[in-house]
Structures are given as C-alpha cells and as structure tokens.
Amino acid sequence: MKNMIMILFTMLMFSGCVTSSLKLGKDEKLILKYSSSDIILTNKVIQSKFLNFKDLFVTIYKLQNEQNRILFYEEAQTETNFEFQYGGLYTVMYIFDNRVKYEEVYGRNNLRLVQLRLKDKSYLNIMIQASDTQNYSFTYGFSNEEFMKIAKKIKVKEDDKLLKLEREGVVFTNESEALSNWNDTLVFFTPLITPLRGVYGR
C-alpha cells in the first residue's frame, strides 16, 4: 500500500513539471520550447561575439526576426569543474550592473520572464533559461505586448496569474548594442562562478 502511494505521489509530482528550452539552432532560429508550445523568436543572426573568462564562456548574439525586430541572446557556460554561484535571475541581475529591482511576469521551473530596471531607470524585458548550474541563457529586447503574448501562450494553467507591466520595456534597432556588462571584475571578484560543489564536497 505504501509503495502504491509513493508511486502515485511521484506521478503527480512529475505531471506538474514543465521543462523548457531556449536555444539557438544551427539554422539560426532562436526557439523557445515550453510544454507543448514551440515559439520561434528570431530567424537570423546579425552579429555574434565570444567572451572567454578562462572558466566561463559567453557568446552574445544579435538576432532579427522576419519583421526586422531585434533581440539579443546570450549563452553562458562554465568549465566542467565550475558552476554559477547564483541562480539564473540573480546572475542576470549582476550582469546588468547589479540591478536590484525587477518584476516577474511569469515563472515556472527553469524559465522566468522578468522586467528589469536598468541603471538609467529604463526597463528591459528578459527571458531567462537556467538549464542547470553550469548553463544559463537569456534573451532580451521584447516589447511589453510581445512579452505578454508569449507569457499567455506558455502558461500551464488557465488560472496562472501573469503580472501586468506598467512600464514599457526597451526595444532595439539595428544600431543597438548589447546591454549586458560581462567583465573580469564581475566574473572573478563577485564571484559569478565557483568551483563545482559536488566535486569539492561543498
């Protein structure tokens, strides 16, 4: 009887789990896979830049969709024996100049949609994917309208509440530069990454 209860509990637990994937494919499409939804966010890579911090590797992409809307997409991966010190949201907040103010539109498991207040008091809509403690990715530059449409499409339950945004997020043009601030001080002296806890018994 106890075994049966445990099996039922495990099934219920996993049925409530929704995994997501925010990935740039070889065909240059940035796709959000979430539950049964596949959303193509962009179709084309305009520029890319690779940053090497010895134990942390970052690639920044400037992307465009068929309507010429611009997004930035960033992938960060640690070396095998390292991991991120903080969760996905707090890592991103450090990357955008130690921001402390944010509003969460929607969050579930390893995906979060947030609006971040920047240093110049403008606001940025960011989608954060924290696959595990060694791989984070995020994309930003959505208008409020597009951000809310995505949130409504991926929400799992009809009664899941979405935050209504009061301030319009920054959108980009072809001349725009990435707003993230990766640097040695941030990575090594914050520190943004740490030796893998499982390896060193922490």
Coordinates of N, CA and C in Angstrom, one line a residue:
M1 N 0.8 -1.2 0.0 CA 0.0 0.0 0.0 C 0.9 1.3 0.0
K2 N 1.9 1.2 0.9 CA 2.8 2.4 0.9 C 3.5 2.6 -0.4
N3 N 3.9 1.5 -1.1 CA 4.6 1.6 -2.4 C 3.6 2.3 -3.4
M4 N 2.4 1.9 -3.3 CA 1.4 2.4 -4.3 C 1.2 3.9 -4.1
I5 N 1.2 4.3 -2.8 CA 1.0 5.8 -2.5 C 2.2 6.6 -3.0
M6 N 3.4 6.0 -2.8 CA 4.7 6.6 -3.3 C 4.7 6.8 -4.8
I7 N 4.2 5.7 -5.5 CA 4.2 5.8 -7.0 C 3.2 6.9 -7.5
L8 N 2.0 6.9 -6.8 CA 1.0 8.0 -7.2 C 1.6 9.4 -6.9
F9 N 2.3 9.5 -5.8 CA 2.8 10.8 -5.4 C 3.9 11.3 -6.4
T10 N 4.7 10.3 -6.8 CA 5.8 10.6 -7.8 C 5.2 11.0 -9.2
M11 N 4.1 10.3 -9.6 CA 3.5 10.6 -10.9 C 2.9 12.0 -10.8
L12 N 2.2 12.3 -9.7 CA 1.6 13.6 -9.6 C 2.7 14.7 -9.6
M13 N 3.8 14.5 -9.0 CA 4.9 15.4 -8.9 C 5.4 15.7 -10.3
F14 N 5.7 14.7 -11.1 CA 6.3 14.8 -12.4 C 5.3 15.4 -13.4
S15 N 4.0 15.1 -13.2 CA 3.0 15.6 -14.1 C 2.9 17.1 -14.0
G16 N 3.3 17.7 -12.9 CA 3.2 19.1 -12.7 C 4.5 19.8 -13.2
C17 N 5.5 19.1 -13.6 CA 6.7 19.6 -14.0 C 6.7 20.0 -15.5
V18 N 7.1 21.2 -15.8 CA 7.2 21.6 -17.2 C 8.6 22.0 -17.5
T19 N 9.2 21.4 -18.5 CA 10.6 21.8 -18.8 C 10.6 22.7 -20.0
S20 N 11.6 23.6 -20.1 CA 11.6 24.5 -21.2 C 13.0 24.4 -21.8
S21 N 13.1 25.0 -23.0 CA 14.4 25.1 -23.7 C 14.4 26.3 -24.5
L22 N 15.4 27.2 -24.3 CA 15.6 28.4 -25.1 C 17.0 28.2 -25.8
K23 N 16.9 27.9 -27.1 CA 18.1 27.5 -27.8 C 18.2 28.2 -29.2
L24 N 19.4 28.5 -29.6 CA 19.7 29.0 -30.9 C 20.2 27.8 -31.7
G25 N 19.4 27.4 -32.8 CA 19.7 26.3 -33.6 C 20.8 26.6 -34.7
K26 N 21.2 25.5 -35.4 CA 22.2 25.7 -36.4 C 21.6 26.4 -37.6
D27 N 20.2 26.4 -37.7 CA 19.6 27.2 -38.8 C 19.4 28.7 -38.4
E28 N 20.0 29.1 -37.3 CA 20.0 30.5 -36.8 C 18.6 30.9 -36.2
K29 N 17.7 30.0 -36.0 CA 16.4 30.3 -35.4 C 16.6 30.2 -33.8
L30 N 16.1 31.2 -33.1 CA 16.0 31.1 -31.7 C 14.6 30.6 -31.3
I31 N 14.6 29.5 -30.7 CA 13.3 28.9 -30.4 C 13.1 28.6 -28.9
L32 N 11.9 29.0 -28.4 CA 11.5 28.7 -27.1 C 10.6 27.5 -27.1
K33 N 11.1 26.4 -26.5 CA 10.2 25.2 -26.4 C 9.7 25.1 -25.0
Y34 N 8.4 25.1 -24.8 CA 7.8 25.1 -23.5 C 6.6 24.3 -23.4
S35 N 6.6 23.2 -22.7 CA 5.5 22.3 -22.6 C 5.2 21.8 -24.1
S36 N 4.0 22.1 -24.5 CA 3.6 21.7 -25.9 C 3.8 22.9 -26.9
S37 N 4.3 24.0 -26.4 CA 4.5 25.2 -27.3 C 5.9 25.3 -27.8
D38 N 6.0 25.6 -29.1 CA 7.2 26.0 -29.8 C 7.1 27.4 -30.4
I39 N 7.9 28.3 -29.9 CA 7.7 29.7 -30.4 C 9.1 30.1 -31.0
I40 N 9.0 30.5 -32.3 CA 10.2 31.0 -33.0 C 10.3 32.5 -32.6
L41 N 11.4 32.8 -32.0 CA 11.6 34.2 -31.5 C 12.3 35.1 -32.6
T42 N 13.3 34.5 -33.2 CA 14.0 35.2 -34.3 C 14.4 34.1 -35.4
N43 N 14.8 34.7 -36.5 CA 15.2 33.8 -37.7 C 16.6 33.9 -38.1
K44 N 17.3 35.0 -37.7 CA 18.6 35.3 -38.3 C 19.6 35.9 -37.3
V45 N 20.8 35.5 -37.4 CA 21.9 36.0 -36.6 C 22.5 37.2 -37.4
I46 N 22.6 38.4 -36.8 CA 23.2 39.5 -37.5 C 24.7 39.6 -37.0
Q47 N 24.9 39.5 -35.7 CA 26.3 39.6 -35.2 C 26.4 38.6 -34.1
S48 N 27.7 38.2 -33.8 CA 28.0 37.4 -32.6 C 29.3 37.8 -32.0
K49 N 29.5 37.6 -30.7 CA 30.7 37.9 -30.1 C 31.0 36.9 -29.0
F50 N 32.2 36.4 -28.9 CA 32.6 35.4 -28.0 C 33.5 35.9 -26.9
L51 N 33.2 35.7 -25.6 CA 34.0 36.2 -24.5 C 34.5 35.0 -23.7
N52 N 35.8 35.0 -23.4 CA 36.5 33.9 -22.7 C 37.0 34.4 -21.4
F53 N 36.4 33.9 -20.3 CA 36.9 34.3 -19.0 C 37.6 33.1 -18.3
K54 N 38.3 32.3 -19.0 CA 39.0 31.1 -18.6 C 38.2 30.0 -18.1
D55 N 37.3 30.2 -17.1 CA 36.4 29.1 -16.6 C 35.0 29.4 -17.0
L56 N 34.7 30.4 -17.7 CA 33.4 30.8 -18.1 C 33.4 31.3 -19.6
F57 N 32.5 30.8 -20.4 CA 32.5 31.1 -21.8 C 31.1 31.7 -22.2
V58 N 31.1 32.9 -22.8 CA 29.9 33.6 -23.1 C 29.9 33.9 -24.6
T59 N 28.7 33.7 -25.2 CA 28.5 34.1 -26.6 C 27.3 35.0 -26.6
I60 N 27.5 36.2 -27.2 CA 26.4 37.2 -27.3 C 26.0 37.3 -28.8
Y61 N 24.7 37.1 -29.0 CA 24.2 37.2 -30.4 C 23.2 38.3 -30.6
K62 N 23.3 39.0 -31.7 CA 22.3 40.0 -32.1 C 21.5 39.3 -33.1
L63 N 20.2 39.3 -32.9 CA 19.3 38.5 -33.7 C 18.1 39.3 -34.3
Q64 N 17.5 38.8 -35.4 CA 16.5 39.5 -36.1 C 15.4 38.5 -36.5
N65 N 14.1 39.0 -36.4 CA 13.1 38.1 -37.0 C 12.6 38.6 -38.3
E66 N 11.6 38.0 -38.9 CA 11.1 38.3 -40.3 C 10.6 39.8 -40.4
Q67 N 10.2 40.3 -39.2 CA 9.6 41.7 -39.2 C 10.7 42.7 -38.9
N68 N 12.0 42.2 -38.8 CA 13.2 43.1 -38.5 C 13.2 43.5 -37.1
R69 N 12.5 42.9 -36.2 CA 12.6 43.1 -34.8 C 13.9 42.5 -34.2
I70 N 14.6 43.3 -33.4 CA 15.9 42.9 -32.9 C 15.8 42.4 -31.5
L71 N 16.5 41.3 -31.2 CA 16.7 40.8 -29.8 C 18.2 40.5 -29.6
F72 N 18.6 40.5 -28.4 CA 19.9 40.0 -28.0 C 19.7 38.7 -27.3
Y73 N 20.6 37.7 -27.6 CA 20.5 36.4 -26.9 C 21.9 36.1 -26.4
E74 N 22.0 35.7 -25.2 CA 23.3 35.4 -24.6 C 23.4 34.0 -24.0
E75 N 24.4 33.2 -24.3 CA 24.6 31.9 -23.7 C 25.9 31.9 -22.8
A76 N 25.8 31.4 -21.6 CA 26.9 31.4 -20.7 C 27.1 30.0 -20.2
Q77 N 28.3 29.4 -20.3 CA 28.6 28.1 -19.9 C 29.9 28.0 -19.1
T78 N 29.9 27.4 -18.0 CA 31.1 27.3 -17.2 C 31.9 26.1 -17.6
E79 N 33.2 26.1 -17.2 CA 34.1 25.0 -17.4 C 33.6 23.8 -16.6
T80 N 34.0 22.6 -16.9 CA 33.4 21.4 -16.3 C 33.5 21.4 -14.8
N81 N 34.5 21.9 -14.2 CA 34.7 21.9 -12.7 C 34.2 23.1 -12.0
F82 N 33.4 23.9 -12.8 CA 32.9 25.1 -12.2 C 31.4 25.2 -12.4
E83 N 30.7 26.0 -11.6 CA 29.3 26.3 -11.8 C 29.0 27.7 -11.4
F84 N 27.8 28.2 -11.7 CA 27.4 29.5 -11.3 C 27.1 29.6 -9.8
Q85 N 27.5 30.7 -9.2 CA 27.4 30.9 -7.7 C 25.9 31.1 -7.4
Y86 N 25.2 31.8 -8.3 CA 23.8 32.2 -8.0 C 22.8 31.6 -9.1
G87 N 21.5 31.6 -8.7 CA 20.5 31.2 -9.7 C 20.5 32.1 -10.9
G88 N 19.7 31.7 -11.9 CA 19.6 32.4 -13.2 C 19.3 33.8 -13.1
L89 N 18.2 34.1 -12.3 CA 17.7 35.5 -12.2 C 18.8 36.4 -11.6
Y90 N 19.4 36.0 -10.4 CA 20.3 36.8 -9.7 C 21.6 36.9 -10.5
T91 N 22.0 35.9 -11.3 CA 23.2 36.1 -12.1 C 22.9 37.1 -13.2
V92 N 21.8 37.1 -13.8 CA 21.4 38.1 -14.8 C 21.4 39.5 -14.2
M93 N 20.9 39.6 -13.0 CA 20.8 40.9 -12.4 C 22.3 41.5 -12.1
Y94 N 23.2 40.6 -11.8 CA 24.6 41.1 -11.7 C 25.1 41.5 -13.0
I95 N 24.8 40.8 -14.1 CA 25.3 41.1 -15.4 C 24.8 42.4 -15.9
F96 N 23.6 42.8 -15.4 CA 23.1 44.1 -15.8 C 23.4 45.1 -14.7
D97 N 24.7 45.2 -14.3 CA 25.2 46.3 -13.4 C 24.5 46.2 -12.0
N98 N 24.5 45.0 -11.4 CA 24.0 44.8 -10.1 C 22.6 45.4 -9.8
R99 N 21.7 45.1 -10.8 CA 20.3 45.6 -10.6 C 19.7 44.9 -9.4
V100 N 18.8 45.6 -8.7 CA 18.1 45.0 -7.6 C 16.6 45.0 -7.8
K101 N 16.1 45.8 -8.7 CA 14.7 45.9 -8.9 C 14.2 45.2 -10.1
Y102 N 13.2 44.3 -9.9 CA 12.6 43.6 -11.0 C 11.2 43.2 -10.8
E103 N 10.4 42.9 -11.8 CA 9.1 42.5 -11.7 C 9.0 41.2 -12.5
E104 N 8.4 40.1 -11.9 CA 8.3 38.9 -12.6 C 6.9 38.7 -13.2
V105 N 6.9 38.6 -14.6 CA 5.7 38.4 -15.3 C 5.2 37.0 -15.2
Y106 N 6.1 36.1 -15.4 CA 5.7 34.6 -15.3 C 7.0 33.8 -15.0
G107 N 6.9 32.8 -14.1 CA 8.0 32.0 -13.8 C 7.5 30.6 -13.5
R108 N 8.2 29.6 -14.0 CA 7.9 28.2 -13.7 C 9.1 27.3 -14.0
N109 N 9.5 26.6 -12.9 CA 10.7 25.7 -13.0 C 11.9 26.4 -13.5
N110 N 12.4 26.1 -14.7 CA 13.7 26.6 -15.2 C 13.6 27.8 -16.1
L111 N 12.4 28.4 -16.2 CA 12.2 29.6 -17.1 C 11.5 30.7 -16.3
R112 N 12.0 31.9 -16.6 CA 11.5 33.1 -15.9 C 11.4 34.3 -16.9
L113 N 10.3 35.0 -16.9 CA 10.1 36.2 -17.7 C 10.0 37.3 -16.7
V114 N 11.0 38.2 -16.8 CA 11.0 39.3 -15.9 C 11.3 40.7 -16.6
Q115 N 10.9 41.7 -15.9 CA 11.2 43.1 -16.4 C 12.2 43.6 -15.4
L116 N 13.3 44.0 -15.9 CA 14.4 44.5 -15.0 C 14.6 46.0 -15.1
R117 N 14.7 46.7 -14.0 CA 15.0 48.1 -14.1 C 16.5 48.4 -14.2
L118 N 16.9 49.1 -15.2 CA 18.3 49.4 -15.5 C 18.8 50.6 -14.8
K119 N 20.1 50.8 -14.9 CA 20.8 51.9 -14.2 C 20.2 53.3 -14.6
D120 N 19.9 53.4 -15.9 CA 19.3 54.7 -16.4 C 17.8 54.9 -16.2
K121 N 17.3 53.9 -15.4 CA 15.9 53.9 -15.0 C 14.9 53.5 -16.1
S122 N 15.5 53.0 -17.2 CA 14.7 52.4 -18.2 C 14.4 50.9 -17.8
Y123 N 13.6 50.2 -18.6 CA 13.2 48.8 -18.2 C 13.4 47.9 -19.4
L124 N 13.8 46.7 -19.0 CA 14.2 45.7 -20.0 C 13.4 44.4 -19.8
N125 N 12.8 43.9 -20.8 CA 12.1 42.6 -20.7 C 13.0 41.4 -21.1
I126 N 13.2 40.5 -20.1 CA 14.2 39.5 -20.3 C 13.6 38.1 -20.0
M127 N 13.9 37.1 -20.9 CA 13.5 35.7 -20.7 C 14.8 35.0 -20.3
I128 N 14.7 34.3 -19.1 CA 15.9 33.6 -18.6 C 15.7 32.1 -18.5
Q129 N 16.6 31.4 -19.1 CA 16.5 29.9 -19.1 C 17.7 29.4 -18.3
A130 N 17.5 28.8 -17.1 CA 18.6 28.2 -16.3 C 18.5 26.7 -16.4
S131 N 19.1 26.1 -17.4 CA 19.0 24.7 -17.6 C 19.6 23.9 -16.4
D132 N 20.7 24.3 -16.0 CA 21.4 23.7 -14.8 C 22.3 24.7 -14.3
T133 N 23.1 24.4 -13.3 CA 24.0 25.3 -12.6 C 25.2 25.7 -13.5
Q134 N 25.4 25.1 -14.6 CA 26.5 25.3 -15.5 C 26.2 26.0 -16.8
N135 N 24.9 26.1 -17.1 CA 24.4 26.6 -18.4 C 23.2 27.5 -18.2
Y136 N 23.5 28.8 -18.5 CA 22.4 29.8 -18.4 C 22.3 30.5 -19.8
S137 N 21.1 30.8 -20.2 CA 20.9 31.6 -21.4 C 19.7 32.6 -21.2
F138 N 19.8 33.7 -21.9 CA 18.7 34.7 -21.7 C 18.6 35.5 -23.0
T139 N 17.4 36.0 -23.2 CA 17.2 36.9 -24.4 C 16.4 38.1 -23.9
Y140 N 16.7 39.2 -24.6 CA 16.0 40.5 -24.1 C 15.8 41.4 -25.3
G141 N 14.9 42.4 -25.0 CA 14.6 43.4 -26.0 C 13.1 43.3 -26.5
F142 N 12.3 42.5 -25.8 CA 10.9 42.4 -26.2 C 10.1 43.6 -25.8
S143 N 9.1 44.0 -26.7 CA 8.1 45.0 -26.3 C 7.2 44.3 -25.2
N144 N 6.5 45.2 -24.5 CA 5.6 44.6 -23.5 C 4.5 43.8 -24.1
E145 N 4.0 44.2 -25.3 CA 3.0 43.5 -26.0 C 3.4 42.1 -26.4
E146 N 4.6 42.0 -26.9 CA 5.1 40.7 -27.3 C 5.4 39.8 -26.1
F147 N 6.0 40.4 -25.1 CA 6.3 39.7 -23.9 C 5.1 39.1 -23.2
M148 N 4.0 39.8 -23.2 CA 2.8 39.3 -22.6 C 2.1 38.2 -23.4
K149 N 2.2 38.4 -24.7 CA 1.7 37.3 -25.6 C 2.4 36.0 -25.4
I150 N 3.7 36.1 -25.3 CA 4.5 34.8 -25.0 C 4.1 34.2 -23.7
A151 N 4.0 35.1 -22.7 CA 3.6 34.6 -21.3 C 2.3 33.9 -21.3
K152 N 1.3 34.5 -22.0 CA 0.0 33.9 -22.1 C 0.0 32.6 -22.9
K153 N 0.9 32.5 -23.9 CA 0.9 31.3 -24.7 C 1.5 30.1 -23.9
I154 N 2.5 30.4 -23.1 CA 3.2 29.3 -22.4 C 2.7 29.0 -21.0
K155 N 1.8 29.8 -20.4 CA 1.4 29.5 -19.1 C 0.7 28.1 -19.1
V156 N 0.9 27.4 -18.0 CA 0.5 26.0 -18.0 C -1.0 25.9 -17.6
K157 N -1.4 26.6 -16.6 CA -2.8 26.5 -16.1 C -3.5 27.8 -16.5
E158 N -4.8 27.6 -16.8 CA -5.7 28.8 -17.1 C -5.6 29.8 -16.1
D159 N -5.6 29.4 -14.8 CA -5.7 30.4 -13.7 C -4.3 30.9 -13.2
D160 N -3.2 30.5 -14.0 CA -1.9 31.0 -13.6 C -1.9 32.5 -13.8
K161 N -1.5 33.3 -12.8 CA -1.5 34.7 -12.9 C -0.3 35.3 -13.6
L162 N -0.5 36.3 -14.4 CA 0.6 37.0 -15.1 C 0.6 38.4 -14.6
L163 N 1.8 38.9 -14.3 CA 1.9 40.3 -13.9 C 1.7 41.2 -15.1
K164 N 0.8 42.2 -14.9 CA 0.6 43.3 -15.9 C 1.7 44.3 -15.8
L165 N 2.5 44.5 -16.8 CA 3.6 45.5 -16.8 C 3.1 46.9 -16.9
E166 N 3.6 47.8 -16.1 CA 3.2 49.2 -16.1 C 4.1 50.1 -16.9
R167 N 5.4 49.6 -17.1 CA 6.4 50.4 -17.8 C 6.8 49.7 -19.0
E168 N 7.0 50.5 -20.1 CA 7.3 49.9 -21.4 C 8.8 49.5 -21.4
G169 N 9.1 48.3 -21.9 CA 10.5 47.8 -22.0 C 11.2 48.4 -23.2
V170 N 12.5 48.5 -23.1 CA 13.4 49.0 -24.1 C 13.3 48.0 -25.3
V171 N 13.2 48.5 -26.5 CA 13.3 47.7 -27.8 C 14.5 48.3 -28.5
F172 N 15.1 47.4 -29.4 CA 16.3 47.7 -30.1 C 16.1 48.0 -31.6
T173 N 17.2 48.7 -32.1 CA 17.2 48.9 -33.6 C 18.5 48.2 -34.1
N174 N 18.7 48.3 -35.4 CA 19.9 47.7 -36.0 C 21.2 48.3 -35.4
E175 N 21.2 49.5 -34.9 CA 22.4 50.2 -34.4 C 22.6 49.8 -33.0
S176 N 21.7 49.2 -32.3 CA 21.8 48.9 -30.8 C 22.9 48.0 -30.5
E177 N 23.5 48.1 -29.3 CA 24.5 47.2 -28.8 C 23.9 46.5 -27.6
A178 N 24.5 45.3 -27.3 CA 24.1 44.5 -26.1 C 24.2 45.4 -24.9
L179 N 23.3 45.2 -23.9 CA 23.3 46.0 -22.7 C 24.0 45.2 -21.5
S180 N 24.3 44.0 -21.7 CA 24.9 43.2 -20.6 C 26.3 43.8 -20.3
N181 N 26.9 43.5 -19.1 CA 28.2 44.1 -18.8 C 29.1 43.0 -18.2
W182 N 29.4 42.0 -19.1 CA 30.4 41.0 -18.7 C 31.8 41.6 -18.5
N183 N 32.5 41.3 -17.4 CA 33.9 41.8 -17.3 C 34.6 41.0 -16.2
D184 N 35.9 41.1 -16.1 CA 36.7 40.3 -15.2 C 36.3 40.5 -13.8
T185 N 36.1 41.8 -13.4 CA 35.7 42.0 -12.0 C 34.4 41.3 -11.6
L186 N 33.4 41.4 -12.5 CA 32.2 40.7 -12.3 C 32.4 39.2 -12.1
V187 N 33.1 38.6 -13.0 CA 33.2 37.1 -13.1 C 34.1 36.6 -11.9
F188 N 35.2 37.3 -11.7 CA 36.2 36.7 -10.7 C 36.1 37.3 -9.3
F189 N 35.6 38.5 -9.2 CA 35.6 39.1 -7.8 C 34.2 39.2 -7.2
T190 N 33.2 38.9 -8.0 CA 31.9 38.9 -7.3 C 31.8 37.7 -6.3
P191 N 32.2 36.5 -6.6 CA 32.5 35.9 -7.9 C 31.2 35.4 -8.5
L192 N 31.1 35.4 -9.8 CA 29.9 34.9 -10.5 C 29.9 33.4 -10.6
I193 N 31.1 32.8 -10.7 CA 31.2 31.4 -10.7 C 32.0 30.8 -9.5
T194 N 31.9 29.6 -9.2 CA 32.5 29.0 -8.1 C 32.9 27.5 -8.5
P195 N 33.9 26.9 -7.8 CA 34.2 25.5 -8.1 C 33.0 24.7 -7.8
L196 N 32.8 23.7 -8.7 CA 31.6 22.8 -8.6 C 31.5 22.2 -7.2
R197 N 30.4 22.4 -6.6 CA 30.2 21.9 -5.2 C 30.3 20.4 -5.1
G198 N 29.7 19.7 -6.0 CA 29.7 18.2 -5.9 C 31.1 17.7 -6.0
V199 N 32.0 18.3 -6.8 CA 33.4 17.8 -7.0 C 34.2 18.1 -5.7
Y200 N 34.0 19.3 -5.1 CA 34.8 19.6 -4.0 C 34.1 19.4 -2.6
G201 N 33.0 18.8 -2.7 CA 32.3 18.4 -1.4 C 31.7 19.5 -0.6
R202 N 31.4 20.6 -1.3 CA 30.9 21.8 -0.6 C 29.4 21.6 -0.4

